[in-house]
Each structure stands twice: as structure tokens, then as C-alpha cells.
Coordinates of C-alpha atoms in Angstrom, one line a residue:
M250 CA 71.3 113.8 151.8
S251 CA 74.7 114.3 150.6
M252 CA 76.0 115.0 153.9
Y253 CA 74.7 111.7 155.0
S254 CA 76.1 110.1 152.0
H255 CA 79.7 111.6 152.8
N256 CA 79.3 110.4 156.4
S257 CA 78.2 106.9 155.6
H258 CA 81.5 106.7 153.1
R259 CA 83.6 107.9 156.1
L260 CA 81.8 105.6 158.7
V261 CA 82.6 102.4 156.2
W262 CA 86.0 103.2 155.4
Q263 CA 86.7 103.5 159.4
L264 CA 84.8 100.4 159.7
A265 CA 86.9 98.5 157.1
W266 CA 90.2 99.8 158.4
K267 CA 89.3 99.3 162.1
D268 CA 88.4 95.6 161.5
L269 CA 91.4 94.9 159.3
R270 CA 93.5 96.4 162.1
H271 CA 91.7 94.2 164.7
E272 CA 92.3 91.2 162.7
W273 CA 96.1 92.5 162.1
I274 CA 97.5 89.0 161.8
L275 CA 95.2 87.6 159.3
S276 CA 95.4 91.2 157.3
I277 CA 99.3 91.1 157.2
C278 CA 98.9 87.4 155.9
L279 CA 96.5 88.5 153.3
I280 CA 98.7 91.6 152.3
M281 CA 101.9 89.3 152.3
A282 CA 99.7 86.9 149.9
V283 CA 98.9 89.7 147.5
A284 CA 102.6 90.6 147.6
A285 CA 103.7 87.0 146.8
V286 CA 101.5 86.9 143.8
V287 CA 102.4 90.4 142.5
S288 CA 106.2 90.8 142.9
P289 CA 107.3 88.0 140.9
L290 CA 105.0 89.3 138.2
L291 CA 106.7 92.6 138.6
I292 CA 110.1 91.2 138.3
L293 CA 109.5 89.2 135.4
F294 CA 107.7 92.0 133.5
G295 CA 110.5 94.2 134.5
L296 CA 113.2 91.9 133.2
K297 CA 111.1 91.5 130.1
F298 CA 110.7 95.1 129.4
G299 CA 114.3 96.1 130.3
S300 CA 115.8 93.5 128.0
I301 CA 113.5 94.0 125.0
Q302 CA 114.0 97.8 125.5
I303 CA 117.9 97.3 125.5
L304 CA 117.8 95.3 122.5
T305 CA 115.2 97.5 120.5
N306 CA 117.4 100.7 121.7
R307 CA 120.6 99.1 120.4
L308 CA 118.8 98.4 117.1
I309 CA 117.6 101.8 116.7
D310 CA 120.6 103.4 117.9
D311 CA 123.1 101.5 115.5
P312 CA 122.5 102.7 112.0
R313 CA 124.0 99.5 110.7
N314 CA 120.7 97.9 111.5
S315 CA 118.7 100.2 109.1
E316 CA 121.5 99.7 106.4
I317 CA 120.5 98.0 102.9
R318 CA 123.4 96.8 100.8
P319 CA 123.3 95.6 97.4
V320 CA 124.8 92.1 96.8
N321 CA 125.9 92.4 93.3
T322 CA 127.2 95.1 91.2
R323 CA 124.9 96.8 88.6
T324 CA 124.5 100.1 86.9
F325 CA 122.2 102.5 88.7
E326 CA 121.5 105.9 87.0
Q327 CA 121.1 109.1 88.6
S328 CA 117.3 109.1 87.8
W329 CA 117.1 105.9 90.0
F330 CA 118.7 107.6 93.0
A331 CA 116.5 110.8 92.7
A332 CA 113.4 108.3 92.5
V333 CA 114.7 106.4 95.6
A334 CA 115.5 109.5 97.9
E335 CA 112.0 110.6 97.4
R336 CA 110.6 107.9 99.3
P337 CA 109.5 108.5 102.9
D338 CA 110.9 105.2 104.1
V339 CA 114.4 106.1 103.0
G340 CA 116.6 108.1 105.5
F341 CA 119.9 108.2 103.5
V342 CA 120.9 107.2 100.1
I343 CA 124.2 108.0 98.1
P344 CA 125.7 106.6 95.0
M345 CA 128.7 104.2 95.4
T346 CA 131.5 103.5 92.6
R347 CA 132.6 100.2 91.6
K348 CA 134.1 98.0 94.4
I349 CA 137.1 97.6 92.5
S350 CA 138.2 101.2 92.0
T351 CA 137.7 102.1 95.7
S352 CA 141.1 100.6 96.9
V353 CA 143.7 103.3 97.8
E354 CA 146.9 103.5 99.9
A355 CA 147.4 106.1 102.8
C356 CA 149.7 107.3 105.4
V357 CA 150.2 110.1 107.6
A358 CA 152.2 112.8 105.9
A359 CA 154.4 115.3 107.9
S360 CA 154.2 117.7 104.9
R361 CA 153.0 117.8 101.5
T362 CA 156.3 116.9 100.1
T363 CA 156.8 113.7 102.5
S364 CA 156.6 110.3 100.9
C365 CA 155.5 107.3 102.9
K366 CA 157.4 104.1 103.5
T367 CA 154.5 102.0 104.5
K368 CA 151.1 102.7 103.3
P369 CA 148.3 100.3 104.4
A370 CA 145.6 99.6 101.9
M371 CA 142.1 100.6 102.6
D372 CA 138.7 101.2 100.9
L373 CA 137.0 104.6 100.1
M374 CA 133.4 105.0 101.1
P375 CA 131.1 108.0 99.9
T376 CA 129.3 110.1 102.4
D377 CA 127.4 113.3 102.4
D378 CA 125.3 115.4 104.6
R379 CA 122.8 113.4 107.2
D380 CA 124.9 110.4 106.9
P381 CA 123.6 108.3 109.9
L382 CA 126.6 106.1 110.3
L383 CA 128.9 109.2 110.8
L384 CA 126.3 111.4 112.8
Q385 CA 125.4 108.7 115.1
N386 CA 129.1 107.7 115.5
S387 CA 130.7 110.9 117.0
A388 CA 131.8 111.8 113.5
V389 CA 131.8 115.3 111.5
I390 CA 130.8 115.1 107.9
P391 CA 133.9 115.9 105.9
A392 CA 134.4 118.6 103.1
E393 CA 135.7 117.5 99.7
N394 CA 139.4 117.9 101.0
E395 CA 138.7 116.0 104.3
C396 CA 137.9 112.4 105.2
V397 CA 136.8 110.4 108.3
L398 CA 138.4 107.0 109.3
T399 CA 137.1 104.1 111.2
R400 CA 138.9 103.1 114.4
R401 CA 141.0 100.4 112.9
A402 CA 142.1 102.5 109.9
A403 CA 142.9 105.4 112.2
E404 CA 145.0 102.8 114.6
R405 CA 146.7 101.3 111.5
L406 CA 147.9 104.6 110.2
K407 CA 148.4 106.3 113.6
A408 CA 146.3 109.0 112.6
A409 CA 144.2 111.2 114.9
P410 CA 141.8 114.2 113.9
G411 CA 143.9 117.3 112.6
D412 CA 146.3 115.0 110.8
E413 CA 146.8 115.2 107.0
L414 CA 147.0 111.9 105.1
L415 CA 148.7 111.2 101.9
V416 CA 146.4 109.1 99.6
Q417 CA 148.0 107.3 96.6
I418 CA 145.9 106.0 93.8
R419 CA 147.5 103.3 91.5
R420 CA 146.6 102.0 88.0
I421 CA 147.8 99.7 85.3
V422 CA 148.2 101.5 81.7
A423 CA 150.0 99.4 78.8
N424 CA 151.5 96.9 81.3
R425 CA 153.0 99.7 83.6
Y426 CA 152.1 101.1 86.8
E427 CA 151.0 104.8 87.1
K428 CA 150.3 106.6 90.7
V429 CA 148.8 109.8 91.6
S430 CA 148.5 111.4 95.2
L431 CA 145.9 113.3 97.0
H432 CA 146.1 115.0 100.2
L433 CA 143.2 114.6 102.6
K434 CA 142.8 116.1 106.3
V435 CA 141.4 113.7 109.0
V436 CA 138.3 115.3 110.7
S437 CA 137.0 112.7 112.9
V438 CA 137.7 108.9 113.8
L439 CA 134.4 106.9 114.1
S440 CA 133.9 104.7 117.1
D441 CA 134.2 100.6 117.3
R442 CA 130.4 100.4 116.5
A443 CA 130.8 101.8 113.0
G444 CA 132.5 98.9 111.8
S445 CA 136.0 97.1 112.1
N446 CA 137.2 97.4 108.4
M447 CA 139.8 99.6 106.9
V448 CA 137.6 102.4 105.4
M449 CA 138.0 106.0 104.6
Y450 CA 134.8 108.0 104.2
V451 CA 135.3 111.0 101.6
R452 CA 132.9 113.1 99.6
L453 CA 131.4 111.3 96.6
P454 CA 133.4 113.7 93.9
V455 CA 136.7 112.4 95.3
L456 CA 135.4 108.6 94.9
E457 CA 134.3 109.4 91.3
A458 CA 137.6 110.9 90.6
V459 CA 139.5 107.9 91.9
E460 CA 137.4 105.7 89.7
K461 CA 138.0 107.8 86.5
Y462 CA 141.6 107.7 87.0
K463 CA 141.6 104.1 87.4
D464 CA 139.5 104.0 84.3
G465 CA 142.6 105.5 82.4
A466 CA 140.8 109.0 82.1
A467 CA 142.4 112.2 83.0
V468 CA 141.0 114.3 86.0
S469 CA 141.6 117.9 85.5
R470 CA 140.4 118.9 88.9
Y471 CA 143.4 117.2 90.4
G472 CA 145.6 117.5 87.5
W473 CA 145.9 113.7 87.0
P474 CA 146.8 112.6 83.5
G475 CA 145.0 110.5 81.3
K476 CA 142.9 110.0 78.0
R477 CA 140.0 112.5 77.4
R478 CA 136.8 110.6 77.1
E479 CA 135.0 112.5 74.4
A480 CA 131.4 112.1 73.4
Y481 CA 130.5 110.2 70.1
P482 CA 127.3 110.6 68.2
L483 CA 124.3 108.3 67.8
Y484 CA 122.2 108.2 64.9
D485 CA 118.4 107.1 64.5
G486 CA 118.8 106.3 60.7
V487 CA 120.9 106.7 57.8
L488 CA 119.6 108.4 54.5
I489 CA 120.9 106.0 51.3
H490 CA 120.9 107.7 48.0
L491 CA 121.5 105.0 45.0
A492 CA 121.3 105.1 41.5
E493 CA 119.2 101.8 41.2
P494 CA 116.7 100.4 43.5
L495 CA 117.6 97.5 45.8
S496 CA 116.1 93.9 45.6
K497 CA 114.3 92.8 48.4
V498 CA 117.0 90.3 49.2
E499 CA 119.4 93.4 49.3
E500 CA 117.1 95.3 51.6
L501 CA 117.0 92.2 54.0
K502 CA 120.7 91.9 53.9
L503 CA 121.1 95.6 54.5
V504 CA 119.3 95.5 57.9
N505 CA 120.3 92.0 59.0
N506 CA 122.6 92.1 61.8
S507 CA 123.7 95.8 61.0
G508 CA 122.2 97.4 64.1
F509 CA 119.1 98.8 62.0
N510 CA 115.6 97.5 62.2
S511 CA 113.6 98.7 59.0
I512 CA 114.3 100.1 55.7
Q513 CA 111.7 102.3 53.8
L514 CA 111.9 103.8 50.2
L515 CA 111.2 107.4 50.4
S516 CA 109.4 109.6 48.0
P517 CA 110.7 113.2 47.4
E518 CA 107.9 114.3 49.6
E519 CA 108.6 112.1 52.4
L520 CA 112.3 112.8 51.9
S521 CA 111.6 116.5 52.4
R522 CA 109.4 116.2 55.3
L523 CA 111.8 113.9 57.4
A524 CA 115.3 115.5 56.5
G525 CA 114.4 118.7 54.9
L526 CA 116.3 117.7 51.5
S527 CA 115.6 117.9 47.9
I528 CA 117.9 115.8 45.8
R529 CA 117.9 116.6 42.0
R530 CA 120.4 113.7 40.9
P531 CA 118.4 110.8 39.6
G532 CA 117.9 107.8 41.6
V533 CA 116.3 106.4 44.7
T534 CA 116.6 107.4 48.5
Y535 CA 116.0 104.9 51.4
M536 CA 115.8 105.4 54.9
I537 CA 116.9 102.6 57.4
R538 CA 115.9 103.2 61.0
V539 CA 116.3 101.9 64.4
K540 CA 113.1 101.3 66.6
H541 CA 114.4 102.2 69.9
T542 CA 118.1 102.3 70.6
P543 CA 120.4 104.7 68.5
V544 CA 123.4 103.4 66.9
G545 CA 126.9 104.8 66.4
D546 CA 129.4 105.1 63.5
S547 CA 130.2 101.6 63.4
A548 CA 126.7 100.5 62.3
V549 CA 126.9 103.3 59.6
A550 CA 130.3 101.7 58.5
T551 CA 128.6 98.2 58.4
V552 CA 126.0 99.5 56.1
K553 CA 128.4 101.3 53.7
Q554 CA 130.5 98.0 53.6
R555 CA 127.4 96.2 52.5
L556 CA 126.6 98.8 49.9
R557 CA 130.3 98.5 48.1
G558 CA 130.5 98.9 44.6
K559 CA 126.9 100.7 44.3
N560 CA 128.2 104.2 44.2
A561 CA 125.9 104.8 47.5
T562 CA 125.7 108.2 49.3
L563 CA 125.1 107.8 53.2
L564 CA 123.7 110.9 55.1
P565 CA 123.6 109.9 59.1
W566 CA 120.1 111.2 60.4
V567 CA 118.9 112.1 63.7
M568 CA 115.2 112.6 64.7
P569 CA 114.3 116.1 65.8
L570 CA 115.2 116.8 69.3
Q571 CA 113.5 119.5 71.5
A572 CA 115.5 121.8 73.5
Q573 CA 115.1 125.1 75.7
L574 CA 116.8 128.3 75.8
I575 CA 117.6 129.6 79.4
D576 CA 118.5 132.9 80.1
T577 CA 121.1 134.3 82.8
Q578 CA 118.3 134.6 85.3
G579 CA 117.2 130.9 84.8
Q580 CA 114.1 131.7 82.9
K581 CA 113.0 130.0 79.8
I582 CA 113.1 132.1 76.7
T583 CA 111.8 129.7 74.4
T584 CA 111.5 125.9 73.2
M585 CA 113.0 124.8 69.9
L586 CA 113.7 121.7 67.8
F587 CA 116.8 120.7 66.4
A588 CA 117.2 119.0 63.0
S589 CA 120.3 118.0 61.0
L590 CA 121.9 120.1 58.6
Y591 CA 123.8 118.2 55.8
Q592 CA 127.1 120.1 55.2
E593 CA 129.5 119.8 52.2
K594 CA 131.2 116.9 53.6
Y595 CA 128.1 115.1 53.4
L596 CA 127.1 115.8 49.9
Q597 CA 129.9 114.4 47.9
S598 CA 128.9 114.5 44.4
L599 CA 125.1 114.8 44.9
D600 CA 123.1 117.4 43.4
M601 CA 121.1 118.5 46.5
D602 CA 119.6 121.1 48.4
T603 CA 118.5 121.9 51.8
I604 CA 115.0 123.2 52.1
P605 CA 115.1 126.5 53.9
M606 CA 113.1 125.6 57.0
V607 CA 115.8 127.7 59.1
L608 CA 119.2 128.4 59.0
G609 CA 121.2 128.8 62.4
R610 CA 119.4 131.0 65.0
L611 CA 122.3 130.2 67.4
A612 CA 125.9 130.8 66.7
H613 CA 129.1 131.2 68.7
S614 CA 130.1 134.2 66.6
E615 CA 131.5 137.3 68.2
A616 CA 131.2 139.5 65.2
M617 CA 127.7 140.6 65.8
P618 CA 127.1 144.0 67.6
E619 CA 127.0 143.7 71.5
N620 CA 123.6 145.0 71.8
K621 CA 122.4 142.3 69.7
Q622 CA 124.0 139.4 71.3
Q623 CA 122.5 137.5 74.4
A624 CA 124.3 134.8 76.4
V625 CA 122.0 132.0 77.0
T626 CA 122.1 128.3 77.7
L627 CA 120.9 125.3 75.7
Q628 CA 119.4 122.8 77.7
L629 CA 118.4 119.4 76.5
D630 CA 116.5 116.8 78.5
Q631 CA 116.8 113.1 77.4
E632 CA 115.5 110.1 79.4
G633 CA 116.1 111.9 82.8
R634 CA 119.6 113.4 82.0
T635 CA 120.4 116.9 81.4
L636 CA 123.1 118.6 78.9
R637 CA 123.6 122.6 79.2
L638 CA 125.6 124.2 76.5
P639 CA 126.4 128.1 76.9
L640 CA 125.9 129.7 73.8
I641 CA 125.6 133.5 72.3
L642 CA 122.2 134.2 70.9
T643 CA 122.3 136.3 67.8
G644 CA 119.2 137.6 65.9
E645 CA 115.5 137.3 66.5
E646 CA 114.3 135.5 63.5
E647 CA 111.6 133.0 64.4
R648 CA 111.9 129.4 62.7
D649 CA 110.2 126.1 63.1
A650 CA 113.3 124.3 63.9
V651 CA 117.1 124.9 64.0
R652 CA 119.4 123.2 61.7
I653 CA 122.8 121.6 63.2
A654 CA 125.5 119.2 62.0
P655 CA 124.5 115.6 62.1
E656 CA 127.8 115.0 64.4
L657 CA 126.4 117.5 66.9
A658 CA 122.7 116.2 66.6
G659 CA 124.2 113.0 67.1
I660 CA 125.9 113.8 70.4
F661 CA 122.7 115.4 71.6
R662 CA 121.0 112.0 70.6
L663 CA 123.7 110.3 73.1
L664 CA 122.2 112.0 76.0
S665 CA 119.5 109.5 75.7
N666 CA 122.0 106.8 76.6
R667 CA 124.9 108.3 78.3
E668 CA 125.4 111.4 80.7
V669 CA 127.3 113.9 78.5
I670 CA 128.8 117.3 79.7
Y671 CA 130.4 120.3 77.9
D672 CA 133.9 121.5 78.8
E673 CA 133.8 125.2 78.2
G674 CA 137.8 125.3 78.8
E675 CA 138.5 123.1 75.9
E676 CA 135.2 123.5 73.9
V677 CA 134.5 119.6 73.8
F678 CA 131.8 117.4 74.6
L679 CA 132.9 114.8 77.1
L680 CA 131.5 111.4 78.3
S681 CA 130.1 111.8 82.0
R682 CA 129.8 108.6 84.0
K683 CA 127.2 106.1 82.7
G684 CA 126.0 105.2 86.2
Y685 CA 127.1 103.8 89.7
G686 CA 127.9 100.3 90.7
G687 CA 126.1 100.5 93.7
F688 CA 124.8 102.5 96.7
R689 CA 124.9 103.2 100.6
L690 CA 121.4 103.3 101.7
Y691 CA 119.7 103.6 105.3
A692 CA 115.8 103.1 106.1
S693 CA 114.4 105.8 107.8
S694 CA 113.7 103.5 110.8
I695 CA 114.4 99.8 111.5
D696 CA 110.4 99.1 110.8
K697 CA 111.0 100.2 107.1
V698 CA 114.0 97.9 106.6
E699 CA 111.7 94.9 105.5
G700 CA 109.4 96.8 103.3
L701 CA 112.4 98.4 101.3
R702 CA 114.0 94.9 101.0
R703 CA 110.7 93.7 99.2
Y704 CA 110.8 96.9 97.1
F705 CA 114.4 96.3 95.8
E706 CA 113.6 92.4 95.4
D707 CA 110.6 93.4 93.1
Q708 CA 112.9 95.6 91.0
G709 CA 115.4 92.7 90.7
I710 CA 117.9 94.1 93.2
E711 CA 119.2 91.5 95.5
V712 CA 120.2 93.2 98.8
T713 CA 121.2 92.4 102.3
T714 CA 119.8 93.8 105.5
Q715 CA 119.6 93.1 109.2
A716 CA 115.9 92.3 108.8
D717 CA 116.3 88.8 110.3
R718 CA 117.9 90.3 113.4
I719 CA 115.1 93.1 113.9
R720 CA 112.5 90.3 113.3
D721 CA 114.2 88.0 115.9
V722 CA 113.8 90.9 118.6
Q723 CA 110.3 91.9 117.6
E724 CA 109.3 88.2 117.8
L725 CA 111.2 87.5 121.3
S726 CA 109.1 90.7 122.6
R727 CA 105.8 88.9 121.2
Y728 CA 106.9 85.6 122.8
L729 CA 107.8 86.9 126.1
S730 CA 104.7 89.1 126.4
L731 CA 102.6 86.0 125.6
I732 CA 104.3 84.1 128.5
F733 CA 104.0 87.0 130.7
W734 CA 100.5 87.3 130.3
L735 CA 99.9 83.7 130.6
I736 CA 101.6 83.7 134.3
A737 CA 100.1 86.8 135.2
L738 CA 96.5 85.3 134.2
T739 CA 97.2 82.2 136.4
G740 CA 98.7 84.3 139.2
A741 CA 95.4 87.0 138.9
I742 CA 93.1 84.0 139.1
G743 CA 94.7 82.6 142.2
G744 CA 94.9 86.0 143.8
I745 CA 91.4 87.0 143.2
A746 CA 90.3 83.3 144.6
T747 CA 92.6 83.8 147.6
L748 CA 91.3 87.3 148.5
A749 CA 87.8 86.4 147.6
A750 CA 87.7 83.3 149.8
S751 CA 89.2 85.4 152.7
L752 CA 86.7 88.3 152.4
Y753 CA 83.9 85.8 152.0
G754 CA 85.0 83.9 155.4
S755 CA 85.5 87.3 157.0
V756 CA 81.9 88.3 156.1
E757 CA 80.5 84.8 157.4
R758 CA 82.2 85.2 160.7
K759 CA 80.7 88.5 161.4
R760 CA 77.2 87.9 160.1
R761 CA 75.9 88.7 163.4
D762 CA 77.8 92.2 163.4
I763 CA 76.7 93.0 160.1
A764 CA 73.0 92.2 161.0
V765 CA 73.1 94.5 163.8
L766 CA 74.3 97.3 161.7
R767 CA 71.3 96.8 159.2
L768 CA 69.2 96.5 162.5
I769 CA 70.4 100.2 163.7
G770 CA 69.4 101.6 160.3
M771 CA 72.6 101.3 158.1
K772 CA 71.5 100.7 154.6
R773 CA 72.4 97.4 152.4
T774 CA 74.1 99.5 149.7
T775 CA 76.2 101.2 152.3
L776 CA 77.3 97.8 153.8
L777 CA 78.2 96.7 150.4
R778 CA 80.9 98.8 150.3
L779 CA 82.4 97.1 153.5
P780 CA 84.3 94.3 151.7
I781 CA 85.1 96.2 148.8
Y782 CA 87.1 99.0 150.9
Q783 CA 88.7 96.2 152.6
G784 CA 89.8 94.6 149.4
I785 CA 91.1 97.8 148.3
L786 CA 93.1 98.3 151.4
L787 CA 94.5 94.9 151.5
N788 CA 95.6 95.1 147.7
A789 CA 97.1 98.6 148.3
G790 CA 99.2 97.1 151.1
G791 CA 100.1 94.1 149.1
L792 CA 101.0 96.1 146.1
A793 CA 103.1 98.5 148.0
L794 CA 105.0 95.8 149.6
A795 CA 105.4 94.0 146.0
I796 CA 106.7 97.3 144.5
A797 CA 109.3 97.9 147.3
V798 CA 110.4 94.2 146.8
F799 CA 110.6 95.0 143.0
F800 CA 112.8 98.0 143.2
A801 CA 115.2 96.1 145.7
I802 CA 115.5 93.2 143.7
S803 CA 115.8 95.3 140.3
S804 CA 118.6 97.4 141.7
V805 CA 120.5 94.1 142.8
V806 CA 120.1 92.7 139.3
N807 CA 121.2 96.0 137.4
R808 CA 124.2 96.1 139.7
L809 CA 125.1 92.4 138.9
F810 CA 124.9 93.2 135.2
S811 CA 126.2 96.8 135.0
S812 CA 129.4 95.6 133.1
K813 CA 127.3 94.2 130.3
L814 CA 125.2 97.6 130.2
A815 CA 125.7 100.6 128.5
A816 CA 125.0 104.2 130.3
G817 CA 121.6 104.7 130.9
E818 CA 120.5 101.0 130.4
S819 CA 118.8 99.0 132.9
L820 CA 118.1 95.1 132.4
C821 CA 115.3 95.3 135.0
T822 CA 113.0 98.3 135.1
L823 CA 109.4 99.5 134.7
S824 CA 108.2 102.9 133.4
A825 CA 105.9 105.1 135.2
G826 CA 103.1 104.3 132.8
H827 CA 103.6 100.8 133.7
I828 CA 103.4 101.1 137.6
G829 CA 100.5 103.3 137.2
S830 CA 98.7 100.7 134.8
L831 CA 99.6 98.0 137.6
I832 CA 98.1 99.9 140.5
M833 CA 95.0 100.4 138.5
L834 CA 94.9 96.7 137.6
V835 CA 95.6 95.3 141.0
L836 CA 93.0 97.6 142.8
G837 CA 90.5 96.6 140.2
I838 CA 91.2 92.9 140.9
G839 CA 90.7 93.7 144.6
V840 CA 87.4 95.2 143.9
L841 CA 86.4 92.1 141.8
A842 CA 87.4 89.8 144.5
A843 CA 85.4 91.8 147.1
L844 CA 82.3 91.5 145.1
V845 CA 81.7 87.9 146.1
A846 CA 81.6 88.9 149.8
A847 CA 79.6 91.9 149.0
L848 CA 77.0 89.8 147.4
R849 CA 76.7 87.8 150.4
I850 CA 75.9 90.9 152.6
T851 CA 72.9 91.4 150.2
N852 CA 71.5 88.2 151.7
L853 CA 71.9 88.9 155.4
E854 CA 68.6 90.4 157.0
P855 CA 68.5 92.4 160.4
V856 CA 66.2 89.6 161.8
E857 CA 69.5 87.3 162.0
A858 CA 70.6 89.7 164.7
L859 CA 67.5 89.2 166.7
R860 CA 67.5 85.5 166.2
D861 CA 70.9 85.1 167.6
E862 CA 69.9 87.0 170.6

């Protein structure tokens, strides 16, 4: 049975081929008709696919299209950058200093003692590892003593990779100009695609140093002079001891527009619990406090001014702060609380005792025996900010809390509002930067730009993106696809009708021959394959001709527009997957058109051959 089936398939294929070859003029006409329908569709789809592919690739390849830029300057904390960097749709983000502090002058220096006569102005931009703008524009990520220039900046400076630049930073202090200089080595020059502005890309610490100097502060790293920005204390409240109680009106005046929010008369027990104090001198003690934001010395001075003439004693107060001790291996030793310890300068004439909760477990003393001293790091964490202070741990006495001077406690409290660092060389607490004025951010792909834009706008951050351009390309792709499929559908319907009519007419012309084949024993199901095979052969021939025409025309189109195309780009092209899908589709259409003729064969009976005789 299988041998019969194989032979019948082969016989039908031979009959279909020989019949088409016998009517070769008609067959050629049908093949050309199929090619006339398919080749314009191939060229149209090739142009659509090629142009959209070029636009999409250019969007993807140009990192500026995935860039998101803030419109307005505002303060962005380090914690904000840490949260944004963890988002999967963010490919790269780096803080940006205030725009006003990024302007510098530069020139190529023949030696480190050379000064420049002409120094073009340019902007500094921060960069770091994985910066897509640099990596995708043939540049190397610079080190801290290096820089990368845009093409325009390099042309103005007449600089090339390997040259050393003299960068000058100016500021105005007390109505006089001051300037300092910095030497940076050029490691790369960006391609034109990276932008046409006068920009120098440097590491973020360089940009921070420039901003710090322009703000009037000293930059010890580069030896730039200026003022030292020392940290200042903030307090959560003030203890007030008076000989006589205040009236309600006086209490209200004390907290009205003073920076404090509430006032409370403390009992001796509450005073002991809050401040660890016991005051023996007759009188009353109040606590004025803030709700959320701590206040500085100016608020304490305002309260003192309003209590003028009442012989009041004011003691700044900071709520207990939790900290950790870290050993040299980075392991946590213990967690502790810091509370204010009121020294003699705060006591004035008060007859006051401090309740012995603890007395220093920490000290800077070097007088202890070496075997009882341990170098540790005190770490405080407040509102996402961290302060580390190197200390010498002496003794092993366990206490509930550690008493420190109110000024030191106030500086620790400042950490909740500002970044604070400890300068070991000068043994002083300094203000670090409060935040950043902007950012450079790139989405992980162009498809993520719109989602990030909505995310920032929900946070009240107005940004500019290339979302409109990306959306235009995506909409163009959809519209061109819609137009193509409408034309293709029309062509397919016409092709099916033409081929079906031709095959049906062929069956009608060969009714007697088909009936004879039935009469000599060929099965109806076998004969059904005859028009189907002919439809496949005709469509295959037409498809082959159409593909040849497509490749010929596409090569001409690509050659005509070669000056507008980059290397590897084609305006009219099809992928192997597209051609494979097209072959399956066209052959399927041939089978569908042949079914009409095949159904006609099922109605032919062998007796028709005898009737004709």
C-alpha cells in the first residue's frame, strides 16, 4: 500500500509538471502574474523593514536617545541616587553639581609651568564607569587626573589624546577675582554623535572640588585655599531652669516663631529620665522641643533673648542617638546610645548633679596601657547618611548609654540634615555637600524611557527625554505595517482569484482527460492533488522570479542611497526569516487557490469519458 501511495504521488507530480510544460505559454503567463503580485509587495515590505530598522538601530545605538535630563535645579540626596540606581530600567546614573559651578577655562599646556594666552570656556560633566555616552562613542573612561573632550572642544583647544590640559577655575571673593589651576590629561575625543557643545568629561570628585572652590571653601586635595566649612550643632530642645514659673502668655511667647513647637513643665523624675539631671537649686524646669526638624544656636539665642531679666539657665538638649562600634575588620562590636553630658560651662551657678548613668566608655586618651586600648570606628546612621569617627576604646565597662558634650551630640544630630565628615588631620567635623543639583541618567533601553519619565514626573521632577522621537518611530512602524498588510491583503485576494480561475479553467478544459484517468482506475483522492501540485509549482516559479526581481531592485535602491547610509545599513532589505515566511505564505496561497479546482474534480465521474466517446 505504501509503494502504491509513493508511486501515485510521483505519478501526479509528473502529470502536473508535464501538463504545465505542455501549456508552457499559459504557465509562463501565470508565473509572471504571481511575480507581478508578489514582487511589489516584497519591495514595499523591504523598504518598510529597512527604513524602520535603520531608524530603530540609530535610536538604540545613540545613547542620547535614552538620556533623561532634569529641567530644573533641585537638591538630590545620595539616598535618592542609591534608590534610582537600583531600578532595573536605569542603565546609568551619576550625580551632577550645580550648573553655575561647572564652567572652567582650559588650554593645552606644553609643560606644567606654561600659562595660556587664550583659554576657551567649557563645561565640566561628570562621568564614571559604564557611561554609555563615552563607551558607545569610541572613548575611554577617564581616571581622576584625566578627561575626555567632545569633538568641538578638542578642535577649539587643538587638543588630541595624550595632550595635557591646563584647566583654570575662577571665583569672586570679597569683590576680587581668585583663580586656581588643575592639570588633566586628554585620553579620548568623542565622535560628533556625542554632541556639539564645548564639554569636558571628568570624574565626579573633580567636579565636586570645582564646585566647592567656587563656593568659597578650601579644597585640601588640590591645595586650593578657602574657608573651612565646619559642622555646627543642632538641638532637639532646650532645658530652661527658672526661679519662678512662667505664665501661659509667657509660655506661648517663648515658642511663637522661635523655632520650637512645644513647652512642658518637667517634674524632677521627668528631668532625670530625659536628661539624667538632678537640680537642687529651687525653681522650675521647662523643656521646649521641636517636633521634627532640629534647630541651631540661633534658635537657642532667640529663647535666651526672650527670657532676658529672668535669670534663666539654658541647657541645649539632644535626644539620645544610637550608634555602632566597628572593629578594624569591619565587624560590629556593640550598639550604644549617646546622651548629653552637661559640663561646667553649662552649669553656671546651678546646684546640679548628673545622675551617674555612665561616664565615658570612649576616649581619645593615649595614657591607657596598650594592651587595654583598641582602635575602633564609631558609626552613626541618620536618614540614610553615615558618619564615621576613629576612636580609641578604653575599658570594658558596660553601661546603658554614653554621655558626650552637647556640642558633639548636636553635631551628631546634624547628620539627620546634612552630610558630615570627620577630618582626622585637623581633628574637626566638616560639612560635606548637602546634595547635588542634578543628574546624568540613561535608561537601560529606549523602551524604558517613557516609564522613567512618568516615574520622575510622579516625584515632581520635570525632565526632558527623546520619548516623542521614539514614539514617532514606533507609530511610523505600526502605520507602515498597517498599510503594507492592507495592500498585501488586496494583492493576495487578487492573486488567489486569478490562480483559482486559471486552474479551474484548466480542469474544465481537461474534463475528458481527467475522466479517462478515473476510468482506468486512478482514485479521486489522487486526482485531487493534481491542481494542488500545479498551484504549488506555479507559485514557486512566480515566487522565485519575484525574489530575483526584489534583490535586483533592492541593490539598485541601496546603491542610490548609499551616501545617506552608514556602514552595514540597507534601506531596502529582508531578513532570512522574512523570506522563509514569505515562501510558506505564497505556497499556502497556491494551495488555497487550487482547492477550488480540486473540488471541481470531485464532481467528475468516469462515465463522462464514455459519454464523450
